[in-house]
PDB file of C-alpha atoms in Angstrom:
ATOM      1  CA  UNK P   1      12.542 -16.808  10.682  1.00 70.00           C
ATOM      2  CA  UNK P   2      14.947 -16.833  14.005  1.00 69.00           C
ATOM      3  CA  UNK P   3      18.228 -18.002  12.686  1.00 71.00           C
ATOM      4  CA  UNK P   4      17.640 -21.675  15.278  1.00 72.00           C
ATOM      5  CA  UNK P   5      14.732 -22.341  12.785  1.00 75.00           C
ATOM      6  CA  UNK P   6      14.605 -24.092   9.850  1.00 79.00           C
ATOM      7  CA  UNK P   7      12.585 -21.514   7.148  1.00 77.00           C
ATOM      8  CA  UNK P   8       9.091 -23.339   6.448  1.00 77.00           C
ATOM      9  CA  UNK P   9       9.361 -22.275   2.901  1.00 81.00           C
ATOM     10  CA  UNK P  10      13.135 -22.445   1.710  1.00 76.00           C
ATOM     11  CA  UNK P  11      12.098 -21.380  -2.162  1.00 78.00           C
ATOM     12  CA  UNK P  12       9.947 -18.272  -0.725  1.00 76.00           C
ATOM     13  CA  UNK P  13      11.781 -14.575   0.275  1.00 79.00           C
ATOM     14  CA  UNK P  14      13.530 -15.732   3.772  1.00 70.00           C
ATOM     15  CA  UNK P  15      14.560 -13.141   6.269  1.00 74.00           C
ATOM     16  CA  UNK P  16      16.834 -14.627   8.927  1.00 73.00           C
ATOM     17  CA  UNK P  17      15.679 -12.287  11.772  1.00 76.00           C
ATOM     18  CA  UNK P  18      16.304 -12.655  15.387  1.00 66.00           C
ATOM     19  CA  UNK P  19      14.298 -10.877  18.195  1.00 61.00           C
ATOM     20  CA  UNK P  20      16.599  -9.135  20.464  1.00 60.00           C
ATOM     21  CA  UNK P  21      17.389  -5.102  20.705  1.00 53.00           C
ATOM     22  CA  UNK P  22      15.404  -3.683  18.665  1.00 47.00           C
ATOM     23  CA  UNK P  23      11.547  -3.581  17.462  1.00 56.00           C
ATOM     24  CA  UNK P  24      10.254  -5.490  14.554  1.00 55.00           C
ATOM     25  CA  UNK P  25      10.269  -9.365  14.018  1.00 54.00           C
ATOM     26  CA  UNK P  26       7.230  -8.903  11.745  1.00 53.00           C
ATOM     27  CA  UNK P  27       4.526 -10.411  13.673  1.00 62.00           C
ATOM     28  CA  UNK P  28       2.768  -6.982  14.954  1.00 75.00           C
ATOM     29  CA  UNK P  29      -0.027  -6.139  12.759  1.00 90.00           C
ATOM     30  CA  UNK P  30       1.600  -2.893  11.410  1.00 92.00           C
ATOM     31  CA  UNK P  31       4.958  -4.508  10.705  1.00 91.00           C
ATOM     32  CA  UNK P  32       2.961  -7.749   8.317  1.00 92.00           C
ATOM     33  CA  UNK P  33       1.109  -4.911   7.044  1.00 96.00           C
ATOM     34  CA  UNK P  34       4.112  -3.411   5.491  1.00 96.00           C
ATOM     35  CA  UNK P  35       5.562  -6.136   4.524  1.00 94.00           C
ATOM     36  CA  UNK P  36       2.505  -7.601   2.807  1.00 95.00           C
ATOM     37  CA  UNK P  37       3.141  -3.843   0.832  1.00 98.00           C
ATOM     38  CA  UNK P  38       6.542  -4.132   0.051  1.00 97.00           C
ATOM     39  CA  UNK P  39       5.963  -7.433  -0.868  1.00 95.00           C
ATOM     40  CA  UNK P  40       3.695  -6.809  -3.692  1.00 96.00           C
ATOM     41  CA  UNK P  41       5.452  -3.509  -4.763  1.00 97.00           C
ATOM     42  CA  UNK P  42       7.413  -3.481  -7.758  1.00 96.00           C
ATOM     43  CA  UNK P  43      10.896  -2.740  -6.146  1.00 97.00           C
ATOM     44  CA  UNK P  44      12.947  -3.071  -9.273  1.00 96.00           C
ATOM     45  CA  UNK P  45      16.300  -0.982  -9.599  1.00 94.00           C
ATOM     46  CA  UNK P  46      14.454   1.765  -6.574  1.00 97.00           C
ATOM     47  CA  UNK P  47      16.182   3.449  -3.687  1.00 97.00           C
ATOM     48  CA  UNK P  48      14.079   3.096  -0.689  1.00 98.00           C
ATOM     49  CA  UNK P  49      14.338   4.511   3.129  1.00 98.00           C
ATOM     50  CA  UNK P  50      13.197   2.360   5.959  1.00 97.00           C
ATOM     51  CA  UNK P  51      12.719   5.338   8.366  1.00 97.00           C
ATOM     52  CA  UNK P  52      12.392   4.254  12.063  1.00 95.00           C
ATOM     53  CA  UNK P  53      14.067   0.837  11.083  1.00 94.00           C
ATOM     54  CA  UNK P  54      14.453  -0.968  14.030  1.00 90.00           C
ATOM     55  CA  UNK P  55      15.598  -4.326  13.908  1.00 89.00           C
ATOM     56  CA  UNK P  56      15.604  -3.896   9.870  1.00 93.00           C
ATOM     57  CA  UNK P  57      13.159  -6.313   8.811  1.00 93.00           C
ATOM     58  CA  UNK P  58      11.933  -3.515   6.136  1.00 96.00           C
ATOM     59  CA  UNK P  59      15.105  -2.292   4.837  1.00 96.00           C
ATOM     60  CA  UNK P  60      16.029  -6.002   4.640  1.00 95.00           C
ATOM     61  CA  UNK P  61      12.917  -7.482   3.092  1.00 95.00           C
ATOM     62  CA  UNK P  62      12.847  -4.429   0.535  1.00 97.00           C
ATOM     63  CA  UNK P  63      16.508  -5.962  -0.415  1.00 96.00           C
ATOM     64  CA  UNK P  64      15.539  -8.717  -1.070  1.00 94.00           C
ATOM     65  CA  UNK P  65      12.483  -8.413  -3.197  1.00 95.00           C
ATOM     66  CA  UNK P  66      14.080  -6.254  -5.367  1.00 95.00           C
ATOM     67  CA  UNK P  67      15.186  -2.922  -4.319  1.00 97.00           C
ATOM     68  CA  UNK P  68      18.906  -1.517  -5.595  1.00 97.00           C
ATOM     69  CA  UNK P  69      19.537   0.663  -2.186  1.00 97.00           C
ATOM     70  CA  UNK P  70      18.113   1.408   1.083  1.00 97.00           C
ATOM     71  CA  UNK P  71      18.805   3.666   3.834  1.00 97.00           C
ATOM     72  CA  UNK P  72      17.761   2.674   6.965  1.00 97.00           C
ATOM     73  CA  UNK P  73      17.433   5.256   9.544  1.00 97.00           C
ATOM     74  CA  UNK P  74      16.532   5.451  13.589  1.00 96.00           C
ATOM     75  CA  UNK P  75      17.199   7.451  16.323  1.00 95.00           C
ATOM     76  CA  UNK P  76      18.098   4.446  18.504  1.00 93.00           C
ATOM     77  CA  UNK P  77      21.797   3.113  17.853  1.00 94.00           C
ATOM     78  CA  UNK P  78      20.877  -0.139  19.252  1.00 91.00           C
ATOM     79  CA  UNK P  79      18.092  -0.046  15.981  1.00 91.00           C
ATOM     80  CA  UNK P  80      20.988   0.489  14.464  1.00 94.00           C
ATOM     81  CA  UNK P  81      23.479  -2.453  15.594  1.00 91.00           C
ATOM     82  CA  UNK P  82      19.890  -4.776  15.248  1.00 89.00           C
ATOM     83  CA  UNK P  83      20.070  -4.157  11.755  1.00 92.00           C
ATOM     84  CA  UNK P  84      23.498  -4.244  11.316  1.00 92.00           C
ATOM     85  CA  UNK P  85      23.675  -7.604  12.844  1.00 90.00           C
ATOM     86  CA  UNK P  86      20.779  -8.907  10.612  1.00 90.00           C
ATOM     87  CA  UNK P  87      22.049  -7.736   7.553  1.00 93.00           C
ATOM     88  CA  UNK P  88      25.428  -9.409   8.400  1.00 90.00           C
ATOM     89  CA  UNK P  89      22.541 -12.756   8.858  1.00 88.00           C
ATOM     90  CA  UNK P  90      21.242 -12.508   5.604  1.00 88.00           C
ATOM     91  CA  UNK P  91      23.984 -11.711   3.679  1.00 88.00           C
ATOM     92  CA  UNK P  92      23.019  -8.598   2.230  1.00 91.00           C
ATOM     93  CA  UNK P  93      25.781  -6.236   0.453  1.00 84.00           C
ATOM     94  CA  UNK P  94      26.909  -3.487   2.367  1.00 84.00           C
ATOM     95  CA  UNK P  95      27.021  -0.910  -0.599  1.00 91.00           C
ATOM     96  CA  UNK P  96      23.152  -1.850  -0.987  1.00 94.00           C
ATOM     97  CA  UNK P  97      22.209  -0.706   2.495  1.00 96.00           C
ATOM     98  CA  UNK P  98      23.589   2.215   4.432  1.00 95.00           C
ATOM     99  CA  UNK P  99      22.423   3.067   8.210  1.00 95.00           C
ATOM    100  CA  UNK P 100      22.430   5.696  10.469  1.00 96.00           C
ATOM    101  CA  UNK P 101      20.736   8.596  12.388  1.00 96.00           C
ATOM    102  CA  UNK P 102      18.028  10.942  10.742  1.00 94.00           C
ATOM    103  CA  UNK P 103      20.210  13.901  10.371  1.00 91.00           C
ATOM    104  CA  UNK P 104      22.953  11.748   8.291  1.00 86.00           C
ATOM    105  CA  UNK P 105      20.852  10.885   4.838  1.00 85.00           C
ATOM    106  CA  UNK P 106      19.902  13.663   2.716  1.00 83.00           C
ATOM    107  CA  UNK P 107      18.803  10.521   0.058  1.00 83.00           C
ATOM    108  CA  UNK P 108      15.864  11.490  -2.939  1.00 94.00           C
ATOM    109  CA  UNK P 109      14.307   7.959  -2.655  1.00 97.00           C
ATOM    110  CA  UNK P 110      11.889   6.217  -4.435  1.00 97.00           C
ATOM    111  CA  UNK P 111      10.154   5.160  -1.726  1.00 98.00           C
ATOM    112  CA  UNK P 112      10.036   6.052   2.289  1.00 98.00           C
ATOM    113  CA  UNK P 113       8.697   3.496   4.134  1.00 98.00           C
ATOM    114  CA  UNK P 114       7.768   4.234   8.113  1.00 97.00           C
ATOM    115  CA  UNK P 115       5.959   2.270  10.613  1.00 96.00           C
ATOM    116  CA  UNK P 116       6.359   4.494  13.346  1.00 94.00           C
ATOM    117  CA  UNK P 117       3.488   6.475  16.029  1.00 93.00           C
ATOM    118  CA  UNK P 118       1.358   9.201  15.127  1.00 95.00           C
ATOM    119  CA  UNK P 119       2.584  11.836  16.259  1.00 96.00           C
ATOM    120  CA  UNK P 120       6.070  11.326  15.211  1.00 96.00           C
ATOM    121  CA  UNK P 121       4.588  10.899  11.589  1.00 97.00           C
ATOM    122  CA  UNK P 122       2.701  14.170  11.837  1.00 97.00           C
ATOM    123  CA  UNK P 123       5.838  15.945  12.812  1.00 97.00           C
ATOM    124  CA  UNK P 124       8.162  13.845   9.869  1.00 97.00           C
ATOM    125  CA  UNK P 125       5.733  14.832   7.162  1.00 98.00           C
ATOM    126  CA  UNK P 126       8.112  17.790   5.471  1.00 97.00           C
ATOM    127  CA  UNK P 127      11.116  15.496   5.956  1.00 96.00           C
ATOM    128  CA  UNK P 128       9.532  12.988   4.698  1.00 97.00           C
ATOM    129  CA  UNK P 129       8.829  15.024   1.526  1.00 97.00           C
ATOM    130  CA  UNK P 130      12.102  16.358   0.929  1.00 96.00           C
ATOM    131  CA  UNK P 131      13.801  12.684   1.197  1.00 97.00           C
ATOM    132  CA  UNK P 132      11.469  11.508  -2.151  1.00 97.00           C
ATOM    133  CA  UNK P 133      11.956  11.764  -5.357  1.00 96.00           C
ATOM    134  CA  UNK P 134       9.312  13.685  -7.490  1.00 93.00           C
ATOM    135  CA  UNK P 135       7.651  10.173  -8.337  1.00 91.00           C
ATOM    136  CA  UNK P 136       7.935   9.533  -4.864  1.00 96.00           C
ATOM    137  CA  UNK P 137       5.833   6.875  -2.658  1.00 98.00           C
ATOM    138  CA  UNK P 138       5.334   7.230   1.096  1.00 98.00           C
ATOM    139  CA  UNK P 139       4.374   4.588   2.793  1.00 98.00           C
ATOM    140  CA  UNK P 140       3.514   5.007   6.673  1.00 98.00           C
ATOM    141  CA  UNK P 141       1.970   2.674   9.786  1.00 96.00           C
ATOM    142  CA  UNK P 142       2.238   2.217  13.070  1.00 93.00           C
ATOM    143  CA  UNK P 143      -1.766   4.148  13.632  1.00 95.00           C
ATOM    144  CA  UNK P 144      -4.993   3.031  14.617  1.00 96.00           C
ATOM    145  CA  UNK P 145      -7.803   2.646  12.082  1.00 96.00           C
ATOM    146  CA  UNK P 146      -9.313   5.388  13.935  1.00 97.00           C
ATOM    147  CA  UNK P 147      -6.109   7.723  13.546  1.00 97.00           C
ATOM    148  CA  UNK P 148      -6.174   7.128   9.567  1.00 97.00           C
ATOM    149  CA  UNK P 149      -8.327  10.129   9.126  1.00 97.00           C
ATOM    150  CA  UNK P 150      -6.418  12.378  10.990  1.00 96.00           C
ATOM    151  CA  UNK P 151      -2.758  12.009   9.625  1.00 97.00           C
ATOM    152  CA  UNK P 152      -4.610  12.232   6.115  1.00 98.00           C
ATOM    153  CA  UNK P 153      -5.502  15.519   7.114  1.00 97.00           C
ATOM    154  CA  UNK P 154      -1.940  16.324   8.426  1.00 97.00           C
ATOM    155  CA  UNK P 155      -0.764  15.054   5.420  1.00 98.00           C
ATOM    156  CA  UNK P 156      -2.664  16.392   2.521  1.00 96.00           C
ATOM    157  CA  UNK P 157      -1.166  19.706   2.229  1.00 96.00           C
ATOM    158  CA  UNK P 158       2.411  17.751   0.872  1.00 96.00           C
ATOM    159  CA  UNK P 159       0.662  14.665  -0.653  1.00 98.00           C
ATOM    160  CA  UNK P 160      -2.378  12.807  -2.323  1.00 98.00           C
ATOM    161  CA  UNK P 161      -3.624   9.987  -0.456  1.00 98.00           C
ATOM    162  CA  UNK P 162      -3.913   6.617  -2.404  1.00 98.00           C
ATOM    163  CA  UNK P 163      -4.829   3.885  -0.245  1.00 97.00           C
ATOM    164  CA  UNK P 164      -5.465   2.424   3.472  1.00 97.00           C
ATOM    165  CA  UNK P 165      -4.794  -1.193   3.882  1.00 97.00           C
ATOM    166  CA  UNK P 166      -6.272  -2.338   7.499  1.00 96.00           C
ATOM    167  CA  UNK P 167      -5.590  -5.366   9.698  1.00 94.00           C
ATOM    168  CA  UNK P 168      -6.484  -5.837  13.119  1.00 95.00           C
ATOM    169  CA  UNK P 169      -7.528  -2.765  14.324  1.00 96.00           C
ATOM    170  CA  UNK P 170      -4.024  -0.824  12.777  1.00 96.00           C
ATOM    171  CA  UNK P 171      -3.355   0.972   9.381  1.00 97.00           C
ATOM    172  CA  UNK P 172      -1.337   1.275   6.110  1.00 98.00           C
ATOM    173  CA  UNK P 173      -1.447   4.473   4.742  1.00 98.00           C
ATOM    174  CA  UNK P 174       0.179   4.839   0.988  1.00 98.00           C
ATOM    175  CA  UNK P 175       0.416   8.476  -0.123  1.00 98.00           C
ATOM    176  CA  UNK P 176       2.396  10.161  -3.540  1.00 97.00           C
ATOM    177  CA  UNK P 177       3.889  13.178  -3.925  1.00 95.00           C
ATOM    178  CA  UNK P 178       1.252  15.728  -5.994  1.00 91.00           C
TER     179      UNK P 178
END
């Protein structure tokens, strides 16, 4: 909800989130996808990266449905301020979130979350291995339904495919380490 708006729901999980420098307010197809995810994960007491975050909206959501840390990472340092600035909005603990630049967080997570391009996902997919845990959950959009197939291809050399959630034309992809 922009932070001039009253939240429609005030007993539901309310994101204060205003659009400015940085992608993701939630309403593209890929970003409700993963939030519809996160949203019905269990996200008790787990570490989580929001890789590609953005404005935040996934590192802040995954806060606060549940999750004890999350590292949000981009290449982009105004992705970086965005989510600064919209933690400060909802009030969310700095020691539960840490941000910065790929090269900075050498984290074993629970769960990696990216909604990021093809191609860029393709080329993560050993980075993204080494930042989980072995019980480890990787979570990826930001592709076609017709580029599904081919980053489960690219992908199943480092993990087991376990689901595809579709909306609008774009996918969720939910893979585990083997």
């Amino acid at each position: 909800c922009p932070s001039w708006l009253t939240p429609p729901d005030p007993n539901a999980v309310n994101l204060i989130l205003d659009p400015g420098l940085a992608f993701g307010t939630g309403t593209h197809p890929t970003t409700s996808l993963c939030l519809q995810w996160l949203d019905q994960a269990d996200l008790t007491n787990k570490s989580l990266i929001d890789y590609g975050c953005g404005s935040g909206i996934l590192a802040l959501a995954a806060l606060k449905l549940g999750a004890k840390s999350v590292h949000a990472i981009d290449i982009d340092p105004q992705a970086l301020q965005a989510t600064q600035n919209n933690a400060e909005f909802n009030a969310i603990a700095s020691n539960q979130l840490t941000m910065g630049f790929p090269e900075s967080t050498t984290a074993c997570v629970n769960i990696l979350i990216a909604n990021i391009l093809l191609a860029p996902l393709i080329s993560l997919r050993d980075t993204f291995k080494s930042l989980l845990n072995e019980q480890g959950i990787l979570v990826v959009s930001g592709i076609l339904d017709e580029q599904a197939a081919d980053l489960i291809r690219a992908y199943q050399e480092c993990f087991l495919h376990q689901q595809t959630i579709a909306l609008n034309g774009w996918s969720l992809l939910v893979f585990r380490l083997p």
